[in-house]
Amino acid sequence: MGTQTGMPTGLVTMVFTDIEGSTQMVQRLGDAAWSEILDAHYVVVRRVISDCDGFEVATAGDGFFITFARAPDAVRFAAECQRALAADTVLAPERVRVRMGVHAGEVQVAGGDYLGLAVHHAARVGAAAHGGQVIVSEPVRVLAEGAVAEQFVDLGEHALKDVARPLRLFQLAGEGLAADFPPVRSLSGRPNNLPRPRSSFVGSAQQLADVRDALRTPGLTTLTGPGGCGKTRLAVEAGLAALDDLRGGAWIVELRDETASEDVSAAISRALGVPEDAGLEAVIARLRGDPTLLILDNCEHLVDACAEAVESLVRECLDLRVIATSRELLGVPEEQARRVASLDRVDGPALFVDRARRAAGDLAVDDATQDTIVRICERLDGIPLAIELAAARVRHMGVIEMEPMLDDMFRVLVGSDRRALQRQQTLEAVIDWSYRLLDADDAAILRALSVFGGGFTLDHVATLTGHADASDGVFRLVDRSLVDRVDGGRYRLLETIRAFAQKRLFDEGEADSARDAHLAMFRSRAETLGPQLRDERFDDVLADAQADVDNYRAALEWALRSGAHDDALVFVRELGVLWGVSGRSTAIEPLMREAIADAKSAGVSPDAIGQAAAGVVIAAVTSPSFSQGFTYAPEALAHYEAAPEAARDSLYGWLLMAVAAEDELMSDPAVALERAGRARAVALEHGWRHPAIGAQAMVANATLVSGDLAGARAAMAIALNEARAAGGGVLLTLCVFWSGMFAYHARAWSTALAFYEELVPLAARFTDRMLLQWALDHLAGIALSTGDLKAARAYSEEGLAVSRAAGLTGRGNYAYLIRNLADIEAQLGNLDQAVVYQREVVERTK
């Protein structure tokens, strides 16, 4: 891959800058005056960058990242920039002081970005400086001394955050440069016993900022979350970041598994260097005075003792900050709760790649590998410990080979760090630690919850367990970070915890009875839901139905495994519409076909099989393997056409609409149009509103295939108006998409743009992300056609992000999105990047 013009590579000298005290300045000056300050600052810095042959890599707020091919140029930039800032008529009166750090090292370039430890080290050198100060590292001094007029004042060796070994630092001195500054902002500047992490922090920057903000005021902040979610690392990172503000230092107290309640005070005393037999009063005396941080790590097995100690310490030590890490809150007055969230789709894979490369050296990450890593991290719920254990296995197996082995994740995810706590050696041990702290009733509820395929409600739990008060147990499990509360009054188990609880369910001999109860509950719900999905309540019930789609699938799987043929056919018949519109038809279709085959072998009624066949055909409309699903159309149609008129329900209308959509029929437009017209007529005759709208859309599509674009647009306008009148929902989303597509084919760009801009928020609510992918691809195409390359690139990149997040890299319009980017980069003159994209297009369209 090529680099941007002028971008230094290889041995590079890097400069990081930012304005000291910018937050306070914004509060003091107000947004308007601050904006003027920021603009003046940008002008000065960029002028000096140009004068000194620098390359501006990025800006973030009031900070710059700049690189230089030569170290003397970087040092000259820093000195000249400080002089220019001090002389500026806008900046000088407001005492705008910029800190700068200069470091040199070998870097790599990928995707237009710099990679490598040297970049992180350079950022840490910059963070060590004070406003108006320039700090340079030893490599820069060696490369630049004698080639610049400035002098280098030795500041000694300093331990910097995320830097494995201390760095010798120097202050740049010379004419016009300030000379007197406080001690360097290093880890060695304040007393502490915080561990120096051996690896860089990869996690939520926002979570770290939130905890850092909480430390600005005294009191208790408790970090909660399931085992392995990174509570301890987050607490330590926040403590390291806050050290400059903690004159009394920062101290971590590790409450190990064997620590007893009466030993909490002794453990605190040991960490602070206070005699253990001196009691809590000596600890209080030690912590009084200067701002100090105390981290109590792993409190969940000593909640009462920790709460008692913290309450006394915070009450007596008015400048004390306490971070407690625990799987439940301590219950201390004025306790600030911070739940540590799982890593997202960006930070999780980034952590995996970082730790895999540390474990196994170089790890090549192409699109297929990246997609697999994203799925692995999702499977592991974004839990840092689980991701790190998985990444360590890259020493022994490839990423692609690892994914299917996670079905037995507790065997695969075993650590080898002999210094770790025993319960952190395996993922199973981490969860078992929490499980053993539960009483018998709550442990039984947790085991029962493992049968839910997705989320669940309190009503679900009451029905499953037969206990109306089971909700109290769920609340206690939430408090202990074993159950997550999600939007819409629903709850869920992280997949790692569900796998653990399911294993315990089998061990206790409770699995069959729990899954039978789950099957009975969701069969009853499917029988109620199916007719509602096919009538006027379609959009009203769809959201709730989609929320339980994984539960319906789990119930269907158990029905197949247990030989409950009638139950299995209920899910196939009643939920064909749900499987189709939820985008799950690809995964569910094999199970649907298996249900019908088993039912036939068992001699189940042909009528029941014919109705279930209709469900398969309806689901097949949105399936890439639609041709297999449509093979059931003849027996489904035969069943309904042989049935008395009175026995034909709205499922028949959906069936006719689905048959009209069959892609193979589109090779014969006349047949397709006849089928769609018949579906429309039958639906209107019986008053089946939603099948009538869908059939009208099929009429429009068949008309388009026949070559009559104007007629297709007119037919689709009817379907669109009826969908709007019906109140929106999925059918409106589809009609807006098709209307935009027809306008796109007609090159009516403004009309197409209006439809697709309406579509994006509609499609964002659609479970099947392919529709959103298509919308973004077409928006990029419109922008390209109208010459708006910036918008085209933004739409294409967003489309790629949606596709990768949803696992659509081999489906839909993914290749078109890459082709868009190839065209854009070529038009912008970035020919190397254009070639990279074009090669991927060729590979994906072979």
Short mmCIF file of C-alpha atoms in Angstrom, two decimals, residues 75-76 78-79 83 102 133-137 140-142 144-155 169-179:
data_model
loop_
_atom_site.label_atom_id
_atom_site.label_comp_id
_atom_site.label_asym_id
_atom_site.label_seq_id
_atom_site.Cartn_x
_atom_site.Cartn_y
_atom_site.Cartn_z
CA VAL A 75 13.41 19.85 17.27
CA ARG A 76 13.54 23.07 15.20
CA ALA A 78 9.19 22.49 18.55
CA ALA A 79 11.42 25.42 19.44
CA ARG A 83 8.39 31.01 20.33
CA VAL A 102 9.41 14.60 20.69
CA GLN A 133 7.69 22.85 27.79
CA VAL A 134 9.33 20.68 25.13
CA ILE A 135 10.50 17.24 26.27
CA VAL A 136 12.54 15.05 23.96
CA SER A 137 13.65 11.45 24.38
CA VAL A 140 16.01 12.44 19.51
CA ARG A 141 18.87 14.01 21.45
CA VAL A 142 21.34 11.60 19.83
CA ALA A 144 19.67 16.10 16.70
CA GLU A 145 22.39 17.30 19.12
CA GLY A 146 24.92 19.46 17.26
CA ALA A 147 22.54 20.03 14.34
CA VAL A 148 20.33 22.55 16.20
CA ALA A 149 21.03 25.69 18.20
CA GLU A 150 19.03 24.54 21.23
CA GLN A 151 20.46 22.68 24.22
CA PHE A 152 19.21 19.48 25.87
CA VAL A 153 18.85 19.57 29.67
CA ASP A 154 19.02 16.07 31.19
CA LEU A 155 15.89 15.31 33.27
CA LEU A 169 14.19 12.50 28.94
CA PHE A 170 15.59 15.94 28.14
CA GLN A 171 14.11 19.43 28.22
CA LEU A 172 14.73 21.63 25.21
CA ALA A 173 16.39 24.89 26.27
CA GLY A 174 17.39 27.96 24.32
CA GLU A 175 16.63 31.57 23.52
CA GLY A 176 12.93 32.39 23.95
CA LEU A 177 12.08 29.08 25.60
CA ALA A 178 10.75 28.90 29.17
CA ALA A 179 13.09 27.12 31.59
#
